[in-house]
Short mmCIF file of C-alpha atoms in Angstrom, two decimals:
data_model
loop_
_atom_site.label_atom_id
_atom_site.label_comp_id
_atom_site.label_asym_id
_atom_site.label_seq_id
_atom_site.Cartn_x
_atom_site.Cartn_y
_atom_site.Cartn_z
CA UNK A 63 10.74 24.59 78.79
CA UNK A 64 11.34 28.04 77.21
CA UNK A 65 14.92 27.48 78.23
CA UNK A 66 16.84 31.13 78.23
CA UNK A 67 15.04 34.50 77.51
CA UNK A 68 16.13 37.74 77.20
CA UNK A 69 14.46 40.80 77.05
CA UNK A 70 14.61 43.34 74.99
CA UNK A 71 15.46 41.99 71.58
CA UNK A 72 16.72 45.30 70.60
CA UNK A 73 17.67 48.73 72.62
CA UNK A 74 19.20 52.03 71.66
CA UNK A 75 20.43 54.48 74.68
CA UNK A 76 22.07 57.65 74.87
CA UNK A 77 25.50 58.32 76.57
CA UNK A 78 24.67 57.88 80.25
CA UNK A 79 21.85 56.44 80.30
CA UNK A 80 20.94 53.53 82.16
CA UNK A 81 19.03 50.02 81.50
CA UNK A 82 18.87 46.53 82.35
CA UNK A 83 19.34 43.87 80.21
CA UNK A 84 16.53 40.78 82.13
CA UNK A 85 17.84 36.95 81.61
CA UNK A 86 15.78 34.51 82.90
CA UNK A 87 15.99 30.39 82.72
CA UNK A 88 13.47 27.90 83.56
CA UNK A 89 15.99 24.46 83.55
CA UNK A 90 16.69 25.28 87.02
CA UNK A 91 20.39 25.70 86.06
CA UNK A 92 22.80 26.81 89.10
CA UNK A 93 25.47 28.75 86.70
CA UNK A 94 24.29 31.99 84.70
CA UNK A 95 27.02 34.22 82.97
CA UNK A 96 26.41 37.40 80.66
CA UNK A 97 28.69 37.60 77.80
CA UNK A 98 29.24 40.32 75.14
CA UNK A 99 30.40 39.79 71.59
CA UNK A 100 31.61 42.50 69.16
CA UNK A 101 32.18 42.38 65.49
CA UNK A 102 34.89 39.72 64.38
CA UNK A 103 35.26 38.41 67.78
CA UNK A 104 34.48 35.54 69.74
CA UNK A 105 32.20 36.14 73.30
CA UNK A 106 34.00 37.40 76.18
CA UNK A 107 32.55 37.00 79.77
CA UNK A 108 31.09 40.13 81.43
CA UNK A 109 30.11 38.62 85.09
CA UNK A 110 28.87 35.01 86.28
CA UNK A 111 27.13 33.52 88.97
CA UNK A 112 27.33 30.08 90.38
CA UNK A 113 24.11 30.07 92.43
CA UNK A 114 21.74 32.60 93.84
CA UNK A 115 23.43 35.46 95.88
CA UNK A 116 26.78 34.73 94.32
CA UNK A 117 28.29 36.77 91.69
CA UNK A 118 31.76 36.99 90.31
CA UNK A 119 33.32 39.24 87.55
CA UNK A 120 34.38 37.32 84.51
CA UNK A 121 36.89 39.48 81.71
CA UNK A 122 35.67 42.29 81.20
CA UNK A 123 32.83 43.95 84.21
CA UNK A 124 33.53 47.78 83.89
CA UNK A 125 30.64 49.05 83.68
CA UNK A 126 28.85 46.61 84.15
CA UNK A 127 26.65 45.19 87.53
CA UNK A 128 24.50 42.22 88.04
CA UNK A 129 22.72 40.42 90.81
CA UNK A 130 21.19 37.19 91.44
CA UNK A 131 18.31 36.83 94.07
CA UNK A 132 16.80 34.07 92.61
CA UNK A 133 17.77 30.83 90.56
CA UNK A 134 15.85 31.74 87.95
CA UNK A 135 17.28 35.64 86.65
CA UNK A 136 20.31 37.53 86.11
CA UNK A 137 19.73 40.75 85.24
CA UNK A 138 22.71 42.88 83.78
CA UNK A 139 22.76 46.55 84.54
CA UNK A 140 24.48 49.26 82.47
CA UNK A 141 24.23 52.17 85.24
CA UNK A 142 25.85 54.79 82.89
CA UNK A 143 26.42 53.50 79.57
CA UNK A 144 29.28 54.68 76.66
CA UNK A 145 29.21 53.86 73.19
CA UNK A 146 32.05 51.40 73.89
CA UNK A 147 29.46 49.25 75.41
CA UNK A 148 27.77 49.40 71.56
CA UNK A 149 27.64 45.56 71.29
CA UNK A 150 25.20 41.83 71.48
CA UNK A 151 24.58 40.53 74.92
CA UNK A 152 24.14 36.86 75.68
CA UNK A 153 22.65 35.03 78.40
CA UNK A 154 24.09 31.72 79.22
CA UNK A 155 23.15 29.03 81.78
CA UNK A 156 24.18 25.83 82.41
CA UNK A 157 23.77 23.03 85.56
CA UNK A 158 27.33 23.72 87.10
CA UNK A 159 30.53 25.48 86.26
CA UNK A 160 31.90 22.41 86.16
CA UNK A 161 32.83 22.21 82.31
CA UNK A 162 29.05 21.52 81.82
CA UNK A 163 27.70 22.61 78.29
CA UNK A 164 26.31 26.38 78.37
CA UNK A 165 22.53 27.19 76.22
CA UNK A 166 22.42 30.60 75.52
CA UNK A 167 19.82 33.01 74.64
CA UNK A 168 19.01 34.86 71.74
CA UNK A 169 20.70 37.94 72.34
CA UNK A 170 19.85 41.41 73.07
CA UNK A 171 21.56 44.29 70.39
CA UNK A 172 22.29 47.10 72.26
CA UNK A 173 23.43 50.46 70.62
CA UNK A 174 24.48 53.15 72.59
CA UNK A 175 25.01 56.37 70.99
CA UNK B 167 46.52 35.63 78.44
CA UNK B 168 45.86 32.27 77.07
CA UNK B 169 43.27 32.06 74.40
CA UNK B 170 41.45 29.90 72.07
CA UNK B 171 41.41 30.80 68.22
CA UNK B 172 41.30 29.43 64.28
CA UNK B 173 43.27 28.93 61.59
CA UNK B 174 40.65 30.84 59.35
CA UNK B 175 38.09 33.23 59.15
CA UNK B 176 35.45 32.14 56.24
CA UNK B 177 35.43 28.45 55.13
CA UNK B 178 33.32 28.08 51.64
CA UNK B 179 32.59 24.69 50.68
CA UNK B 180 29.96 22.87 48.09
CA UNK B 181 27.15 21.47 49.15
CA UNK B 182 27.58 17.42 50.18
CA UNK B 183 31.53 18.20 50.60
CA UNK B 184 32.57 17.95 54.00
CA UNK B 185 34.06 20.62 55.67
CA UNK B 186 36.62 20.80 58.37
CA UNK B 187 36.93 23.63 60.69
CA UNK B 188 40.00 23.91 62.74
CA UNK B 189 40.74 25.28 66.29
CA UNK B 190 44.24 25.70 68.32
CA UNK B 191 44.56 26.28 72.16
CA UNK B 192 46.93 27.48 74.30
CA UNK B 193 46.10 26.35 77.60
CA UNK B 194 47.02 22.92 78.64
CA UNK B 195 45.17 22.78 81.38
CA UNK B 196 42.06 23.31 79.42
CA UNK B 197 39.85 19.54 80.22
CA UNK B 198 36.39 20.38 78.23
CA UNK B 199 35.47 21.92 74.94
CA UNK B 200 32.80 22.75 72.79
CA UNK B 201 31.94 23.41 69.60
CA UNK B 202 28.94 25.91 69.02
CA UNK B 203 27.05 27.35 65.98
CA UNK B 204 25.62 30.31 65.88
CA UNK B 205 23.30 31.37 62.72
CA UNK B 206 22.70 35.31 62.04
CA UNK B 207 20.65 37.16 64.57
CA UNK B 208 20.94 33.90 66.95
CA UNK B 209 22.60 33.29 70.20
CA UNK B 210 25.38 30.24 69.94
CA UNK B 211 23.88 26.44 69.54
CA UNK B 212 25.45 23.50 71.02
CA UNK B 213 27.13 20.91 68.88
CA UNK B 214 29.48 18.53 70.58
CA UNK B 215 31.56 18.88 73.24
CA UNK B 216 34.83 16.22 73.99
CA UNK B 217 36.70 16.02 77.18
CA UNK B 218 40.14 15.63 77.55
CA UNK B 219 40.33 12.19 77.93
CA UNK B 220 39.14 11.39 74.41
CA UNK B 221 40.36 11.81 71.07
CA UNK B 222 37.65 11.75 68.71
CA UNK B 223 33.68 12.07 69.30
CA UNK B 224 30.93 11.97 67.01
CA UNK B 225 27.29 12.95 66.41
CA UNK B 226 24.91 13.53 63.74
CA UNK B 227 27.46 13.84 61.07
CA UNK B 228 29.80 15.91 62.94
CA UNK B 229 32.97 14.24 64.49
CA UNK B 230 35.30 16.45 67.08
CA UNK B 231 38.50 15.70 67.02
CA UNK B 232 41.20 16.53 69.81
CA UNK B 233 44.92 16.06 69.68
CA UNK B 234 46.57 17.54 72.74
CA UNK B 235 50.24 17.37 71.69
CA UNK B 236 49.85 20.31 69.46
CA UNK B 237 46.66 21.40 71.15
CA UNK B 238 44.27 21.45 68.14
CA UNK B 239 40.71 20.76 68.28
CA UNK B 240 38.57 20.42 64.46
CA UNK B 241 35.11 19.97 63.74
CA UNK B 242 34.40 17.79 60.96
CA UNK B 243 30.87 17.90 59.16
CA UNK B 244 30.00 14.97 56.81
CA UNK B 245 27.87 15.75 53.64
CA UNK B 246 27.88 19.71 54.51
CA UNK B 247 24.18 21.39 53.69
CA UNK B 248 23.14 24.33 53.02
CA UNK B 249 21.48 25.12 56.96
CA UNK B 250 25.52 24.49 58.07
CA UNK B 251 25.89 27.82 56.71
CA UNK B 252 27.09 29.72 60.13
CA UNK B 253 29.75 30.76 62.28
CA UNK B 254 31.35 28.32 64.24
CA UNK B 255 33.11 28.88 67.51
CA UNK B 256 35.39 26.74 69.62
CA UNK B 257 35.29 26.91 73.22
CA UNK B 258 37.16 25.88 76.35
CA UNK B 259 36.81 25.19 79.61
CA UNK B 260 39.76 25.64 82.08
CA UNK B 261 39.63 23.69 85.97
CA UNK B 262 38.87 26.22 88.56
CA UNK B 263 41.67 28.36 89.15
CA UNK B 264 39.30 31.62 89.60
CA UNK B 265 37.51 31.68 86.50
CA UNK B 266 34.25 29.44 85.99
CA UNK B 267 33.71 30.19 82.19
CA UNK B 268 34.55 29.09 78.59
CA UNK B 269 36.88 30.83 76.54
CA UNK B 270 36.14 31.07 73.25
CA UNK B 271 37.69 32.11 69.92
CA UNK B 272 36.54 34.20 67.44
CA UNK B 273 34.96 31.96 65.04
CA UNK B 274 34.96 30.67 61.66
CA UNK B 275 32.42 31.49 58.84
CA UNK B 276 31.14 28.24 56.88
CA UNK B 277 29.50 29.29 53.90
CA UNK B 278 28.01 26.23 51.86
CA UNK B 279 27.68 26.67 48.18
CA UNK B 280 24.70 25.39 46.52
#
């Protein structure tokens, strides 16, 4: 199993542009979330999903939109992004949301200038 | 809002020392947590996770300890090499009450000295 991927490693954007961050799992894991972590702080939750076609907004979703059509990806979409959004993306999955552990991905450093 | 966080920011130890990284959380209801380590340029890594029903747990030299009276949660790693070298995170997991997601703090730096 490849487990999580994300794609791209790396991406630099200009105020108001738009991209999508791709997450993809092959553990067949019901829960995917997209987190963002800044400098000097821990992860905080962007959105989640417990299965596909359901999405829910975790602490902080401005700006922020995802779907889920299949088990397998979660894409995250910036439609207009701000330099506030400057940070490292992680894609999590995990069986259920029940309290089961979470394997993350390797991250995708966006700067947005 | 409740949160999860640590005592401090960079740990330094020798190498073959133990080291002892400590966690405090503010939500009682919290019923899982984890311990993850994440490595430069690397998304977080499992450790160990405890549930609330236990005190103590233990791996490959690590041990997680849990004392809900004063809600603190430590990571202890035996004989502490130089590939420990990382930031460590605590996490929790709250019972369904709208939000289906860990909470984590912001991490402590382990730096192992050769």
């Amino acid at each position: 199993n490849a487990g999580v991927t994300q794609t791209p490693k790396f991406q630099v954007l200009k105020t108001g542009q738009s991209m999508t961050l791709q997450c993809a799992q092959d553990m067949n894991h019901e829960y995917m979330s997209w987190y963002r972590q800044d400098p000097g702080m821990g992860l905080r939750l962007i959105h989640y999903s417990v299965g596909a076609g359901i999405t829910d907004q975790g602490e902080v979703p401005n700006g922020y939109n995802v779907s889920r059509s299949t088990t397998e990806d979660f894409p995250l979409r910036l439609l207009s992004a701000a330099p506030s959004q400057t940070s490292v993306y992680f894609c999590a999955s995990s069986y259920n949301a029940g309290g089961e552990t979470q394997y993350f991905g390797p991250g995708t450093r966006l700067l947005v200038l | 809002g409740e949160s999860v966080g640590l005592h401090l920011p960079t740990l330094s130890v020798q190498e073959g020392d133990n080291s002892i990284i400590n966690c405090a959380y503010s939500n009682s209801a919290s019923d899982y947590f984890i311990w993850y380590k994440q490595e430069s340029g690397k998304g977080p890594q499992f450790i160990i996770d405890i549930r609330s029903n236990m005190d103590k747990r233990q791996g490959q030299r690590v041990t997680v300890l849990l004392n809900k009276t004063v809600k603190h949660l430590s990571l202890q790693i035996a004989a502490t090499q130089p590939g420990d070298s990382a930031v460590y995170f605590c996490a929790e997991n709250t019972p369904p009450t709208g939000r289906r997601a860990l909470t984590f703090g912001s991490g402590t730096r382990l730096q192992v000295q050769p």
